[in-house]
CSV table of C-alpha atoms in Angstrom, one decimal:
chain,number,residue,atom,x,y,z
R,15,UNK,CA,-52.9,7.9,61.8
R,16,UNK,CA,-54.2,5.0,59.8
R,17,UNK,CA,-54.1,7.0,56.6
R,18,UNK,CA,-50.6,8.1,57.4
R,19,UNK,CA,-49.5,4.5,57.8
R,20,UNK,CA,-51.2,3.5,54.6
R,21,UNK,CA,-49.8,6.4,52.6
R,22,UNK,CA,-46.3,5.8,53.7
R,23,UNK,CA,-46.0,2.3,52.4
R,24,UNK,CA,-48.2,2.9,49.4
R,25,UNK,CA,-45.7,5.5,48.3
R,26,UNK,CA,-42.5,3.8,49.4
R,27,UNK,CA,-43.0,0.5,47.6
R,28,UNK,CA,-43.8,2.0,44.1
R,29,UNK,CA,-40.8,4.3,44.6
R,30,UNK,CA,-38.5,1.2,45.1
R,31,UNK,CA,-39.9,-0.2,41.8
R,32,UNK,CA,-39.3,3.0,39.9
R,33,UNK,CA,-35.8,3.2,41.1
R,34,UNK,CA,-35.1,-0.5,40.3
R,35,UNK,CA,-35.6,0.4,36.6
R,36,UNK,CA,-33.4,3.5,37.0
R,37,UNK,CA,-30.6,1.8,38.9
R,38,UNK,CA,-30.8,-1.5,37.0
R,39,UNK,CA,-30.2,-3.4,40.2
R,40,UNK,CA,-32.9,-4.3,42.7
R,41,UNK,CA,-30.5,-4.5,45.6
R,42,UNK,CA,-29.1,-1.0,44.9
R,43,UNK,CA,-32.6,0.4,44.4
R,44,UNK,CA,-34.0,-1.2,47.6
R,45,UNK,CA,-31.0,-0.1,49.6
R,46,UNK,CA,-30.9,3.5,48.3
R,47,UNK,CA,-34.6,4.2,48.5
R,48,UNK,CA,-35.1,2.6,51.9
R,49,UNK,CA,-32.0,4.3,53.2
R,50,UNK,CA,-33.1,7.7,51.8
R,51,UNK,CA,-36.7,7.4,53.0
R,52,UNK,CA,-35.7,6.3,56.5
R,53,UNK,CA,-32.9,8.7,57.0
R,54,UNK,CA,-34.8,11.7,55.7
R,55,UNK,CA,-38.0,10.7,57.4
R,56,UNK,CA,-36.1,10.6,60.7
R,57,UNK,CA,-34.7,14.1,59.9
R,58,UNK,CA,-38.2,15.3,59.1
R,59,UNK,CA,-39.5,13.8,62.3
R,60,UNK,CA,-36.8,15.4,64.3
R,61,UNK,CA,-36.6,18.9,62.7
R,62,UNK,CA,-39.5,19.3,60.3
R,63,UNK,CA,-42.2,18.5,62.8
R,64,UNK,CA,-41.0,21.3,65.0
R,65,UNK,CA,-41.2,23.9,62.2
R,66,UNK,CA,-44.1,22.7,60.0
R,67,UNK,CA,-47.6,22.2,61.3
R,68,UNK,CA,-49.4,18.9,60.6
R,69,UNK,CA,-51.9,20.2,58.0
R,70,UNK,CA,-49.2,22.2,56.1
R,71,UNK,CA,-46.8,19.3,56.1
R,72,UNK,CA,-49.4,17.0,54.7
R,73,UNK,CA,-50.4,19.5,52.0
R,74,UNK,CA,-46.8,20.0,51.0
R,75,UNK,CA,-46.3,16.3,50.9
R,76,UNK,CA,-49.4,15.8,48.7
R,77,UNK,CA,-48.2,18.5,46.3
R,78,UNK,CA,-44.7,17.0,46.0
R,79,UNK,CA,-46.0,13.5,45.6
R,80,UNK,CA,-48.3,14.6,42.9
R,81,UNK,CA,-45.4,16.2,41.0
R,82,UNK,CA,-43.4,13.0,41.4
R,83,UNK,CA,-46.3,10.9,40.2
R,84,UNK,CA,-46.6,13.0,37.1
R,85,UNK,CA,-43.0,13.8,36.3
R,86,UNK,CA,-40.6,11.3,38.0
R,87,UNK,CA,-40.8,8.6,35.2
R,88,UNK,CA,-39.8,11.2,32.5
R,89,UNK,CA,-37.1,12.7,34.7
R,90,UNK,CA,-35.6,9.3,35.5
R,91,UNK,CA,-35.7,8.3,31.8
R,92,UNK,CA,-33.8,11.5,30.9
R,93,UNK,CA,-31.1,10.7,33.5
R,94,UNK,CA,-30.5,7.1,32.6
R,95,UNK,CA,-27.2,7.9,30.9
R,96,UNK,CA,-25.5,8.9,34.1
R,97,UNK,CA,-23.0,6.6,35.8
R,98,UNK,CA,-24.1,4.2,38.5
R,99,UNK,CA,-22.6,6.5,41.2
R,100,UNK,CA,-24.4,9.5,39.6
R,101,UNK,CA,-27.7,7.6,39.5
R,102,UNK,CA,-27.3,6.6,43.1
R,103,UNK,CA,-26.7,10.2,44.1
R,104,UNK,CA,-29.6,11.4,42.0
R,105,UNK,CA,-31.8,8.7,43.7
R,106,UNK,CA,-30.9,10.0,47.2
R,107,UNK,CA,-31.4,13.6,46.1
R,108,UNK,CA,-34.8,12.8,44.7
R,109,UNK,CA,-35.8,10.7,47.8
R,110,UNK,CA,-34.6,13.3,50.3
R,111,UNK,CA,-37.5,15.9,50.0
R,112,UNK,CA,-40.2,13.2,50.0
R,113,UNK,CA,-38.6,11.4,52.9
R,114,UNK,CA,-38.3,14.6,54.9
R,115,UNK,CA,-42.0,15.5,54.4
R,116,UNK,CA,-43.1,11.9,55.0
R,117,UNK,CA,-41.4,12.1,58.5
R,118,UNK,CA,-43.5,15.1,59.6
R,119,UNK,CA,-47.1,13.8,59.9
R,120,UNK,CA,-46.7,11.2,62.6
R,121,UNK,CA,-44.8,13.2,65.2
R,122,UNK,CA,-46.8,16.4,64.4
R,123,UNK,CA,-50.0,14.4,64.8
R,124,UNK,CA,-48.8,13.1,68.2
R,125,UNK,CA,-47.9,16.6,69.3
R,126,UNK,CA,-51.3,17.7,68.2
R,127,UNK,CA,-53.0,15.0,70.3
R,128,UNK,CA,-50.8,15.7,73.3
R,129,UNK,CA,-51.7,19.4,73.2
R,130,UNK,CA,-55.4,18.4,73.0
R,131,UNK,CA,-54.9,16.1,76.0
R,132,UNK,CA,-53.1,18.8,78.0
R,133,UNK,CA,-55.8,21.3,77.4
R,134,UNK,CA,-58.0,19.2,79.7
R,135,UNK,CA,-60.8,18.7,77.1
R,136,UNK,CA,-59.8,15.1,76.6
R,137,UNK,CA,-58.0,14.1,79.9
R,138,UNK,CA,-60.0,10.9,80.1
R,139,UNK,CA,-58.8,9.9,76.6
R,140,UNK,CA,-55.1,9.4,77.3
R,141,UNK,CA,-55.4,5.8,76.0
R,142,UNK,CA,-55.7,7.3,72.5
R,143,UNK,CA,-52.0,7.9,72.3
R,144,UNK,CA,-51.3,4.2,72.5
R,145,UNK,CA,-54.2,3.5,70.1
R,146,UNK,CA,-52.9,5.8,67.4
R,147,UNK,CA,-49.5,4.1,67.6
R,148,UNK,CA,-51.3,0.7,67.1
R,149,UNK,CA,-53.5,2.0,64.3
R,150,UNK,CA,-50.5,3.4,62.4
R,151,UNK,CA,-48.5,0.3,62.9
R,152,UNK,CA,-51.3,-2.0,61.8
R,153,UNK,CA,-52.0,0.2,58.7
R,154,UNK,CA,-48.3,0.0,57.8
R,155,UNK,CA,-48.3,-3.8,57.9
R,156,UNK,CA,-51.5,-4.1,55.9
R,157,UNK,CA,-50.3,-1.4,53.4
R,158,UNK,CA,-47.2,-3.4,52.6
R,159,UNK,CA,-49.3,-6.3,51.4
R,160,UNK,CA,-51.9,-4.0,49.8
R,161,UNK,CA,-49.3,-2.0,47.9
R,162,UNK,CA,-48.1,-5.3,46.3
R,163,UNK,CA,-51.6,-6.4,45.4
R,164,UNK,CA,-52.6,-3.0,44.0
R,165,UNK,CA,-49.3,-2.8,42.0
R,166,UNK,CA,-49.7,-6.3,40.5
R,167,UNK,CA,-53.4,-5.7,39.7
R,168,UNK,CA,-53.4,-2.1,38.6
R,169,UNK,CA,-49.8,-0.9,38.3
R,170,UNK,CA,-47.4,1.0,40.5
R,171,UNK,CA,-48.8,4.3,39.5
R,172,UNK,CA,-52.2,3.3,40.9
R,173,UNK,CA,-50.6,2.3,44.2
R,174,UNK,CA,-48.7,5.6,44.3
R,175,UNK,CA,-51.9,7.5,43.5
R,176,UNK,CA,-53.8,5.7,46.3
R,177,UNK,CA,-50.9,6.6,48.7
R,178,UNK,CA,-51.2,10.2,47.7
R,179,UNK,CA,-55.0,10.0,48.2
R,180,UNK,CA,-54.4,8.6,51.7
R,181,UNK,CA,-52.2,11.6,52.6
R,182,UNK,CA,-54.8,13.9,51.0
R,183,UNK,CA,-57.6,12.4,53.2
R,184,UNK,CA,-55.3,12.7,56.3
R,185,UNK,CA,-54.9,16.4,55.4
R,186,UNK,CA,-58.7,16.8,55.1
R,187,UNK,CA,-59.1,15.1,58.5
R,188,UNK,CA,-56.8,17.7,60.1
R,189,UNK,CA,-59.0,20.5,58.7
R,190,UNK,CA,-61.8,19.6,61.2
R,191,UNK,CA,-59.5,20.9,63.9
R,192,UNK,CA,-58.2,24.3,63.5
R,193,UNK,CA,-55.1,23.7,65.7
R,194,UNK,CA,-53.6,21.0,63.4
């Protein structure tokens, strides 16, 4: 859950920066990326977590983020000639699949923990649900500062790469339990 919290912000903040260059307005980029990620993460939490298992969702997210890390700058550069409205729609369209997949891990992980608790194997560990919420929240707060520091020191691609690595490590952690 900590890795999910770190990954979320380490991906989101560099995306905002990339779309600032694409939209040519920081306010538009911040609004469009934040709106898209939050809206589609909510949809992913609501619908995706019911259909896609935790480990599969994380693996899909890592794959898509890797593609974005490699090809998004080239794609955005090729689309710079579009009108502002066109670029805003392109931004939302590009953010939608990432946001949807970023919404899956947390609720799927909670579902996974609840099932483990219901099975009776961990009945004395009900406190862990509150703990994972706290770990995820603390990681998100730290990651917002960390993303800025990494981006300033090593570039936005490095911050994105570390975010992808966090999601990859979260996926690896789910492999220890076959029910993830």
